[in-house]
Tab-separated table of C-alpha atoms in Angstrom:
chain	number	residue	atom	x	y	z
A	1	MET	CA	36.567	69.795	70.324
A	2	ASN	CA	38.576	66.944	69.131
A	3	THR	CA	37.544	64.897	72.149
A	4	LYS	CA	33.994	65.433	71.800
A	5	THR	CA	34.104	64.443	68.063
A	6	THR	CA	36.043	61.033	68.839
A	7	PHE	CA	33.517	60.461	71.619
A	8	SER	CA	30.545	60.696	69.270
A	9	LEU	CA	32.149	58.215	66.723
A	10	LEU	CA	32.474	55.437	69.186
A	11	PRO	CA	28.860	53.922	68.630
A	12	VAL	CA	29.643	53.904	64.706
A	13	SER	CA	32.990	52.128	65.449
A	14	ALA	CA	31.071	49.521	67.479
A	15	ALA	CA	28.569	48.842	64.717
A	16	LEU	CA	31.206	48.328	62.317
A	17	ALA	CA	32.890	45.962	64.590
A	18	ALA	CA	29.828	44.026	65.015
A	19	LEU	CA	29.101	43.810	61.226
A	20	ALA	CA	32.769	42.558	60.668
A	21	SER	CA	32.076	39.944	63.284
A	22	ALA	CA	28.951	38.816	61.294
A	23	GLN	CA	30.617	38.729	58.118
A	24	ASP	CA	33.261	36.331	59.650
A	25	ALA	CA	30.265	34.050	60.763
A	26	VAL	CA	28.426	34.133	57.375
A	27	ASP	CA	30.529	35.084	54.339
A	28	PRO	CA	27.956	36.493	51.833
A	29	THR	CA	30.160	35.592	48.686
A	30	ALA	CA	30.516	31.966	49.796
A	31	GLU	CA	26.812	31.841	50.412
A	32	LEU	CA	26.162	33.156	46.915
A	33	GLU	CA	28.441	30.658	45.287
A	34	ARG	CA	26.825	27.880	47.101
A	35	VAL	CA	23.267	28.860	45.922
A	36	ASN	CA	24.670	29.133	42.308
A	37	ARG	CA	26.055	25.678	42.447
A	38	LYS	CA	22.723	24.409	43.550
A	39	LEU	CA	21.057	26.361	40.817
A	40	ASP	CA	23.406	24.854	38.196
A	41	VAL	CA	22.583	21.429	39.274
A	42	LEU	CA	18.820	22.227	39.157
A	43	TYR	CA	19.166	23.795	35.605
A	44	ALA	CA	21.176	20.613	34.472
A	45	GLU	CA	18.376	18.380	35.658
A	46	LEU	CA	15.698	20.368	34.020
A	47	GLU	CA	17.618	20.468	30.704
A	48	ASP	CA	17.902	16.672	30.970
A	49	LEU	CA	14.196	16.303	31.628
A	50	ARG	CA	13.401	18.620	28.631
A	51	ALA	CA	15.951	16.917	26.330
A	52	GLY	CA	14.143	13.531	27.308
A	53	ALA	CA	10.712	14.833	26.482
A	54	GLU	CA	11.837	16.261	23.132
A	55	ALA	CA	13.482	12.808	22.260
A	56	ASP	CA	10.359	11.011	23.247
A	57	ALA	CA	8.242	13.208	21.195
A	58	GLY	CA	10.693	13.191	18.240
A	59	ASP	CA	10.442	9.296	18.483
A	60	ALA	CA	6.802	9.270	18.490
A	61	SER	CA	6.651	11.616	15.437
A	62	ARG	CA	8.783	9.095	13.590
A	63	LEU	CA	5.936	6.392	13.834
A	64	SER	CA	3.150	6.534	11.180
A	65	ILE	CA	-0.116	4.770	11.413
A	66	GLY	CA	-2.510	4.250	8.598
A	67	GLY	CA	-4.564	1.616	6.718
A	68	TYR	CA	-7.593	0.946	4.512
A	69	GLY	CA	-10.466	-1.135	4.684
A	70	GLU	CA	-13.583	-2.271	2.559
A	71	TYR	CA	-17.073	-3.837	3.412
A	72	HIS	CA	-19.089	-5.638	0.649
A	73	ALA	CA	-22.544	-7.230	0.018
A	74	ASN	CA	-22.650	-9.396	-3.055
A	75	PHE	CA	-26.034	-10.527	-4.445
A	76	ALA	CA	-25.434	-12.960	-7.462
A	77	GLN	CA	-28.579	-13.395	-9.569
A	78	ASP	CA	-30.524	-16.705	-8.561
A	79	SER	CA	-27.461	-17.750	-6.506
A	80	SER	CA	-25.419	-16.959	-3.311
A	81	LYS	CA	-26.151	-13.611	-1.618
A	82	PHE	CA	-23.879	-12.570	1.337
A	83	THR	CA	-22.137	-9.760	3.003
A	84	ASP	CA	-18.435	-9.607	3.514
A	85	PRO	CA	-16.149	-7.593	5.863
A	86	HIS	CA	-13.604	-8.211	2.901
A	87	ARG	CA	-10.470	-6.367	4.118
A	88	PHE	CA	-9.297	-4.383	7.162
A	89	VAL	CA	-5.720	-3.319	6.850
A	90	VAL	CA	-3.197	-1.696	8.923
A	91	TYR	CA	-0.257	0.367	7.876
A	92	LEU	CA	2.613	0.801	10.415
A	93	GLY	CA	5.787	2.636	9.397
A	94	TYR	CA	8.727	4.202	11.062
A	95	ASP	CA	11.124	6.891	9.894
A	96	PHE	CA	14.646	6.157	11.180
A	97	GLY	CA	16.070	9.279	9.656
A	98	ASP	CA	18.858	9.573	7.066
A	99	GLY	CA	16.492	8.188	4.292
A	100	ILE	CA	15.661	4.932	6.101
A	101	GLN	CA	12.035	3.916	6.435
A	102	LEU	CA	10.195	0.853	7.779
A	103	VAL	CA	6.981	-0.023	5.767
A	104	SER	CA	4.386	-2.652	6.791
A	105	GLU	CA	0.994	-3.688	5.813
A	106	THR	CA	-1.061	-6.327	7.810
A	107	GLU	CA	-4.357	-7.574	6.344
A	108	ILE	CA	-7.253	-9.416	7.957
A	109	GLU	CA	-9.623	-10.870	5.313
A	110	HIS	CA	-13.300	-11.801	5.589
A	111	GLY	CA	-13.553	-10.903	9.248
A	112	PHE	CA	-13.002	-14.433	10.659
A	113	VAL	CA	-10.062	-16.876	10.520
A	114	LYS	CA	-10.720	-20.591	11.072
A	115	ASP	CA	-10.199	-23.897	9.116
A	116	GLY	CA	-9.428	-22.089	5.904
A	117	ASP	CA	-12.042	-19.386	6.181
A	118	GLY	CA	-10.522	-15.708	6.237
A	119	GLU	CA	-6.805	-14.864	6.244
A	120	ILE	CA	-4.412	-12.796	8.258
A	121	SER	CA	-1.221	-12.023	6.246
A	122	ILE	CA	1.634	-9.568	6.111
A	123	GLU	CA	1.440	-8.173	2.488
A	124	GLN	CA	4.310	-5.892	2.750
A	125	LEU	CA	7.208	-5.545	5.221
A	126	TYR	CA	10.347	-3.866	4.071
A	127	ALA	CA	13.078	-1.310	4.916
A	128	ASP	CA	13.301	1.489	2.189
A	129	ILE	CA	16.646	3.056	2.047
A	130	THR	CA	16.882	6.225	-0.016
A	131	VAL	CA	20.355	6.517	-1.246
A	132	ASN	CA	19.784	9.803	-2.957
A	133	GLU	CA	16.857	11.813	-4.813
A	134	THR	CA	17.041	9.418	-7.633
A	135	PHE	CA	17.773	5.860	-6.474
A	136	GLY	CA	17.029	3.578	-3.533
A	137	VAL	CA	16.884	0.100	-2.220
A	138	ARG	CA	14.085	-1.886	-0.540
A	139	LEU	CA	14.650	-5.247	1.388
A	140	GLY	CA	11.939	-7.478	2.770
A	141	ARG	CA	8.687	-8.393	1.616
A	142	LEU	CA	7.644	-6.330	-1.550
A	143	LEU	CA	4.485	-5.944	-3.809
A	144	ASN	CA	5.121	-7.275	-7.302
A	145	PRO	CA	5.236	-4.333	-9.784
A	146	LEU	CA	3.092	-5.800	-12.284
A	147	GLY	CA	-0.231	-3.942	-13.614
A	148	ILE	CA	-1.976	-1.289	-11.859
A	149	ILE	CA	-3.981	-2.726	-8.985
A	150	ASN	CA	-1.122	-4.730	-7.198
A	151	GLN	CA	0.518	-1.571	-6.036
A	152	ARG	CA	-2.251	0.779	-5.807
A	153	HIS	CA	-5.235	-1.323	-4.315
A	154	GLU	CA	-6.707	0.803	-1.716
A	155	PRO	CA	-10.553	0.905	-2.486
A	156	THR	CA	-10.436	4.750	-2.868
A	157	THR	CA	-8.181	4.326	-5.840
A	158	PHE	CA	-10.303	2.355	-8.170
A	159	SER	CA	-13.886	2.204	-9.348
A	160	GLY	CA	-15.971	-0.792	-8.632
A	161	VAL	CA	-16.823	-2.675	-5.575
A	162	GLU	CA	-14.558	-5.535	-6.476
A	163	ARG	CA	-10.955	-5.298	-8.120
A	164	PRO	CA	-10.842	-6.190	-11.759
A	165	ASN	CA	-10.641	-10.146	-11.957
A	166	LEU	CA	-8.066	-9.643	-14.660
A	167	GLU	CA	-5.697	-8.529	-11.965
A	168	LYS	CA	-6.973	-11.197	-9.670
A	169	TYR	CA	-6.028	-14.263	-11.896
A	170	LEU	CA	-3.398	-13.301	-14.293
A	171	VAL	CA	-1.236	-10.934	-12.307
A	172	PRO	CA	-2.515	-12.001	-9.638
A	173	SER	CA	-3.239	-9.408	-6.820
A	174	THR	CA	-2.447	-8.836	-4.128
A	175	TRP	CA	0.859	-10.435	-4.861
A	176	SER	CA	3.872	-10.136	-2.425
A	177	GLN	CA	7.458	-11.465	-2.865
A	178	ASP	CA	10.375	-11.543	-0.546
A	179	GLY	CA	13.835	-10.184	-1.602
A	180	ILE	CA	15.357	-7.023	-2.726
A	181	GLY	CA	14.212	-4.278	-4.848
A	182	LEU	CA	15.834	-1.183	-6.478
A	183	TRP	CA	13.923	1.798	-7.626
A	184	GLY	CA	14.845	4.967	-9.342
A	185	ARG	CA	13.938	8.079	-11.414
A	186	ALA	CA	15.673	8.104	-14.813
A	187	SER	CA	14.410	11.591	-15.515
A	188	ASP	CA	11.683	13.697	-14.894
A	189	GLU	CA	9.334	11.703	-17.003
A	190	VAL	CA	10.631	8.250	-16.434
A	191	THR	CA	10.689	6.012	-13.090
A	192	TRP	CA	11.816	2.410	-12.821
A	193	GLU	CA	11.669	-0.720	-10.522
A	194	LEU	CA	13.629	-3.790	-10.505
A	195	GLN	CA	13.343	-6.791	-7.939
A	196	LEU	CA	15.075	-10.059	-7.339
A	197	THR	CA	12.798	-12.113	-5.158
A	198	THR	CA	11.189	-15.650	-4.381
A	199	GLY	CA	9.199	-17.263	-7.284
A	200	LEU	CA	6.152	-19.201	-7.267
A	201	ASP	CA	4.950	-22.640	-6.306
A	202	GLY	CA	3.971	-24.497	-9.622
A	203	SER	CA	1.922	-27.253	-7.747
A	204	GLY	CA	-0.515	-24.594	-6.805
A	205	PHE	CA	-1.255	-23.443	-10.541
A	206	SER	CA	-4.782	-24.638	-11.904
A	207	ALA	CA	-6.953	-24.297	-14.973
A	208	LYS	CA	-9.439	-21.789	-13.937
A	209	ASN	CA	-7.374	-19.777	-11.302
A	210	GLY	CA	-4.079	-19.663	-13.332
A	211	ILE	CA	-1.083	-19.098	-11.242
A	212	ARG	CA	-2.868	-17.470	-8.349
A	213	GLY	CA	-2.620	-20.562	-6.024
A	214	GLY	CA	1.256	-20.567	-6.795
A	215	ARG	CA	1.710	-17.440	-4.445
A	216	MET	CA	3.488	-18.254	-1.030
A	217	LYS	CA	2.552	-16.119	1.968
A	218	GLU	CA	4.371	-17.740	4.800
A	219	ARG	CA	8.053	-18.656	4.398
A	220	PRO	CA	8.300	-18.821	0.542
A	221	GLY	CA	11.005	-20.876	-1.038
A	222	PHE	CA	13.990	-19.071	-2.712
A	223	SER	CA	15.182	-22.218	-4.695
A	224	ASP	CA	14.021	-20.807	-8.069
A	225	PRO	CA	14.012	-17.108	-7.874
A	226	ALA	CA	12.223	-14.471	-9.981
A	227	LEU	CA	13.098	-11.263	-11.606
A	228	SER	CA	10.629	-8.524	-12.209
A	229	GLY	CA	10.277	-4.925	-12.805
A	230	ARG	CA	8.477	-2.005	-14.524
A	231	LEU	CA	8.953	1.294	-16.131
A	232	ASP	CA	6.624	4.298	-16.148
A	233	TRP	CA	6.669	7.216	-18.397
A	234	ARG	CA	4.727	10.482	-17.855
A	235	PRO	CA	5.424	12.628	-20.829
A	236	SER	CA	5.586	16.353	-19.805
A	237	ASP	CA	3.846	17.368	-23.059
A	238	THR	CA	0.815	15.430	-22.408
A	239	GLU	CA	-0.670	16.236	-19.017
A	240	GLY	CA	-2.303	13.379	-17.053
A	241	LEU	CA	-1.047	10.672	-19.139
A	242	ARG	CA	0.937	7.630	-17.744
A	243	LEU	CA	2.128	4.658	-19.664
A	244	GLY	CA	3.564	1.557	-17.924
A	245	ALA	CA	5.310	-1.641	-18.942
A	246	SER	CA	6.123	-4.451	-16.425
A	247	PHE	CA	7.549	-8.076	-16.530
A	248	TYR	CA	7.973	-11.048	-14.409
A	249	SER	CA	10.194	-14.213	-14.977
A	250	GLY	CA	10.599	-16.576	-12.300
A	251	GLY	CA	10.633	-20.448	-11.550
A	252	GLY	CA	7.831	-22.410	-10.167
A	253	ASP	CA	10.039	-25.047	-8.383
A	254	ASN	CA	9.619	-23.225	-4.831
A	255	GLY	CA	7.572	-24.291	-1.856
A	256	ASP	CA	6.882	-23.181	1.755
A	257	GLN	CA	9.899	-23.654	3.868
A	258	GLY	CA	11.772	-25.042	0.939
A	259	SER	CA	9.167	-28.013	0.331
A	260	ASN	CA	9.664	-27.663	-3.447
A	261	PRO	CA	7.438	-29.614	-5.986
A	262	ASP	CA	10.670	-30.784	-7.785
A	263	VAL	CA	9.213	-30.004	-11.267
A	264	ASP	CA	10.917	-27.828	-13.728
A	265	SER	CA	8.546	-25.071	-14.707
A	266	ARG	CA	8.771	-21.266	-15.398
A	267	VAL	CA	6.347	-18.396	-15.501
A	268	ASP	CA	6.929	-15.442	-17.671
A	269	ILE	CA	4.536	-12.444	-17.918
A	270	LEU	CA	4.497	-9.177	-19.734
A	271	ALA	CA	2.031	-6.455	-18.940
A	272	LEU	CA	1.111	-3.122	-20.452
A	273	ASP	CA	-0.785	-0.469	-18.559
A	274	ALA	CA	-1.971	3.105	-18.817
A	275	ASP	CA	-3.838	6.007	-17.084
A	276	TYR	CA	-5.227	8.953	-18.768
A	277	ASP	CA	-6.675	11.916	-17.006
A	278	LEU	CA	-8.756	14.145	-19.144
A	279	GLY	CA	-10.360	16.217	-16.453
A	280	SER	CA	-13.912	14.998	-16.066
A	281	ILE	CA	-12.924	11.788	-18.017
A	282	GLU	CA	-10.305	9.208	-16.793
A	283	LEU	CA	-9.337	6.323	-18.766
A	284	ARG	CA	-7.527	3.165	-17.697
A	285	GLY	CA	-6.299	-0.068	-19.390
A	286	VAL	CA	-4.363	-3.225	-18.741
A	287	LEU	CA	-2.956	-5.909	-21.094
A	288	VAL	CA	-1.398	-9.101	-19.839
A	289	LYS	CA	0.103	-12.089	-21.446
A	290	SER	CA	1.766	-14.872	-19.747
A	291	HIS	CA	3.564	-18.455	-20.405
A	292	VAL	CA	4.055	-21.223	-18.100
A	293	SER	CA	7.009	-23.422	-19.342
A	294	GLY	CA	6.805	-26.973	-18.039
A	295	ALA	CA	2.884	-26.865	-17.756
A	296	ASP	CA	2.744	-30.390	-19.014
A	297	ASP	CA	5.102	-31.648	-16.402
A	298	LEU	CA	3.118	-29.966	-13.672
A	299	ASN	CA	-0.083	-31.355	-14.973
A	300	ALA	CA	1.454	-34.897	-15.175
A	301	ALA	CA	2.658	-34.593	-11.447
A	302	PHE	CA	-0.364	-32.772	-9.821
A	303	GLY	CA	-3.124	-32.952	-12.281
A	304	ASN	CA	-4.004	-29.384	-12.053
A	305	ASN	CA	-4.600	-28.988	-15.852
A	306	VAL	CA	-2.784	-25.640	-15.770
A	307	GLY	CA	-2.894	-23.710	-19.230
A	308	GLU	CA	0.307	-23.132	-21.023
A	309	GLU	CA	-0.436	-19.509	-21.949
A	310	GLN	CA	-2.912	-16.854	-20.318
A	311	LEU	CA	-4.060	-13.853	-21.979
A	312	GLY	CA	-6.334	-10.816	-20.753
A	313	TRP	CA	-7.181	-7.308	-20.963
A	314	TYR	CA	-9.622	-4.632	-19.661
A	315	LEU	CA	-10.548	-1.001	-20.503
A	316	GLN	CA	-12.322	1.359	-18.076
A	317	ALA	CA	-13.645	4.769	-18.423
A	318	ASP	CA	-14.702	7.030	-15.262
A	319	TRP	CA	-16.776	10.009	-15.599
A	320	HIS	CA	-16.711	12.642	-12.910
A	321	LEU	CA	-20.339	13.918	-12.727
A	322	PHE	CA	-19.526	16.988	-10.373
A	323	GLN	CA	-16.916	18.024	-12.678
A	324	ALA	CA	-18.731	17.566	-15.893
A	325	PHE	CA	-22.093	19.231	-14.719
A	326	GLU	CA	-21.271	22.424	-12.459
A	327	GLY	CA	-24.878	22.511	-11.525
A	328	LEU	CA	-24.538	19.132	-9.685
A	329	ALA	CA	-21.386	20.130	-7.825
A	330	PRO	CA	-21.556	20.759	-4.053
A	331	GLY	CA	-21.005	24.342	-3.006
A	332	GLU	CA	-18.520	25.355	-0.362
A	333	ASP	CA	-21.103	25.318	2.385
A	334	ALA	CA	-22.300	21.972	1.579
A	335	LYS	CA	-21.956	19.071	3.930
A	336	TYR	CA	-19.173	17.277	1.836
A	337	PRO	CA	-17.756	20.028	-0.258
A	338	ASP	CA	-14.984	18.008	-1.692
A	339	SER	CA	-17.239	15.130	-2.550
A	340	ASP	CA	-16.997	13.318	-6.143
A	341	LEU	CA	-19.734	11.417	-7.821
A	342	VAL	CA	-18.256	8.890	-10.379
A	343	ALA	CA	-19.993	6.679	-13.021
A	344	PHE	CA	-17.901	4.151	-14.586
A	345	VAL	CA	-17.921	1.106	-17.083
A	346	ARG	CA	-15.207	-1.548	-17.394
A	347	LEU	CA	-15.030	-4.089	-20.194
A	348	GLU	CA	-12.951	-7.006	-19.348
A	349	GLU	CA	-11.809	-10.342	-21.117
A	350	TYR	CA	-9.298	-12.834	-19.783
A	351	ASP	CA	-8.512	-16.511	-20.513
A	352	THR	CA	-6.304	-18.661	-17.970
A	353	MET	CA	-6.277	-21.355	-20.780
A	354	ASP	CA	-5.468	-19.258	-23.817
A	355	LYS	CA	-3.322	-22.282	-24.862
A	356	VAL	CA	-3.869	-25.697	-23.494
A	357	ALA	CA	-0.695	-27.622	-22.423
A	358	ALA	CA	0.159	-30.769	-24.218
A	359	GLY	CA	-1.983	-33.543	-22.713
A	360	GLY	CA	-4.295	-31.015	-20.927
A	361	THR	CA	-7.910	-30.349	-21.499
A	362	ASP	CA	-9.580	-27.172	-22.375
A	363	ASP	CA	-11.876	-25.729	-19.556
A	364	PRO	CA	-14.638	-23.545	-21.275
A	365	THR	CA	-15.178	-21.700	-17.905
A	366	ALA	CA	-11.582	-20.366	-17.970
A	367	ASP	CA	-12.431	-17.907	-20.971
A	368	ARG	CA	-14.273	-15.175	-19.254
A	369	GLN	CA	-15.936	-11.956	-20.491
A	370	GLU	CA	-17.283	-9.274	-17.999
A	371	THR	CA	-19.001	-5.998	-18.226
A	372	THR	CA	-19.101	-3.931	-15.015
A	373	PHE	CA	-20.748	-0.640	-14.556
A	374	GLY	CA	-21.937	1.500	-11.554
A	375	LEU	CA	-21.534	4.511	-9.429
A	376	GLY	CA	-18.903	5.603	-6.747
A	377	TYR	CA	-19.790	8.516	-4.293
A	378	TRP	CA	-16.687	9.902	-2.707
A	379	LEU	CA	-17.997	11.797	0.314
A	380	THR	CA	-14.349	12.727	0.913
A	381	PRO	CA	-11.222	11.684	-1.117
A	382	ASN	CA	-10.664	9.017	1.547
A	383	PHE	CA	-14.137	7.538	2.108
A	384	VAL	CA	-16.254	6.146	-0.779
A	385	ILE	CA	-19.641	4.450	-1.111
A	386	LYS	CA	-19.809	2.108	-4.257
A	387	ALA	CA	-22.507	0.238	-6.243
A	388	ASP	CA	-22.229	-1.792	-9.403
A	389	TYR	CA	-23.674	-4.474	-11.691
A	390	GLN	CA	-21.649	-7.177	-13.473
A	391	ALA	CA	-22.725	-9.018	-16.494
A	392	LEU	CA	-20.504	-12.204	-16.260
A	393	ASP	CA	-20.168	-14.708	-19.217
A	394	ASP	CA	-17.929	-17.647	-20.294
A	395	ALA	CA	-17.856	-20.247	-22.971
A	396	THR	CA	-20.534	-22.146	-20.966
A	397	ASN	CA	-23.027	-19.117	-20.651
A	398	ASP	CA	-23.516	-20.217	-17.112
A	399	ARG	CA	-22.238	-17.443	-14.874
A	400	ALA	CA	-24.611	-15.512	-12.647
A	401	ASN	CA	-24.836	-11.835	-13.117
A	402	GLN	CA	-24.146	-9.988	-9.786
A	403	LEU	CA	-24.985	-6.827	-8.033
A	404	ASN	CA	-22.396	-5.311	-5.615
A	405	LEU	CA	-22.408	-2.845	-2.844
A	406	GLY	CA	-19.739	-1.567	-0.738
A	407	ILE	CA	-18.078	1.151	1.196
A	408	GLY	CA	-14.250	1.667	1.349
A	409	TRP	CA	-11.731	4.003	3.113
A	410	THR	CA	-8.180	4.964	3.362
A	411	LEU	CA	-6.526	6.108	6.551
A	412	LEU	CA	-3.531	8.085	5.463
A	413	PRO	CA	-0.417	7.694	7.730
């Protein structure tokens, strides 16, 4: 019995012996470890690729692109009539993280640059470092904080085809300065700015254009620097109201790459401005007073007849017609449901020779009065079609009235 049982188990013993021999040839545990090592390497490579892709996507998301532009057609009565690709501006920005941002604004004017026609310029180029929620530092090329238009000059932010001339000749927009700026929030109602920057080139001042020609756009001199700043108050108990005050005090003995005019002069400017949003009615106003010390010395050196004092103001009222008359407002199914039709009127008076310098000559064309009225049709908040008429006057009664047409857009970054 036992002999037969032993005999019947012999094939099983042989099979087990063969399996043991096979295990000696290929160890399953070792093979599994080898495969696992290869998988670990593969997973590591895939993780590196994924991390790299996420880093690339993260870097791209830190870059912001935007800009604005405006195209005009100007028809002066019995005088020049022309079209003008007035401005095409590109914003480029980058968020480095930890409250550090790069801001830039590059502008092409009038569609063509040659022999004094048109212009390409960098109007802003600075690093904005947010220290905390209520304080920050800016380094580089900054916009002067005077008035309203200089810091808010996109065509979708103001009525009228052309910017107010007060903020062209007395402020004068667009006005960039190189240096360091501080900004902060004193409370929920009050914000402030302060800048230590390059000044102006007094040799470029003139009777009719005021200090506008003294701006330096290439490598401005820092021999006679300037201090400027502003304060804005938005009272919480009066919704829609903003009151602002700004100042500038800087020397005029500066020139491109240090080619200073070597004349002791100084410009001091005080500006008051306000916005008041009453719903369908918006009000805006600016008052500017400036003084040029050493104007007589500039005139003696360069014959530019710059005035010793400049004074100007404007008041503007905007009427949002769709908001005022519900029957005119587009419905939700309209082609442009967020459109806005705005009628406006602006009264403006400014004199770049409000006080004639000693030895100077009064220029009657420097004292100007303007009434501008028209319509703006915002198809969307960032695209507008404009039309206005300007009644232009001065002490000579020679200025030609003008019809202006235009479109404007803002590309948000």
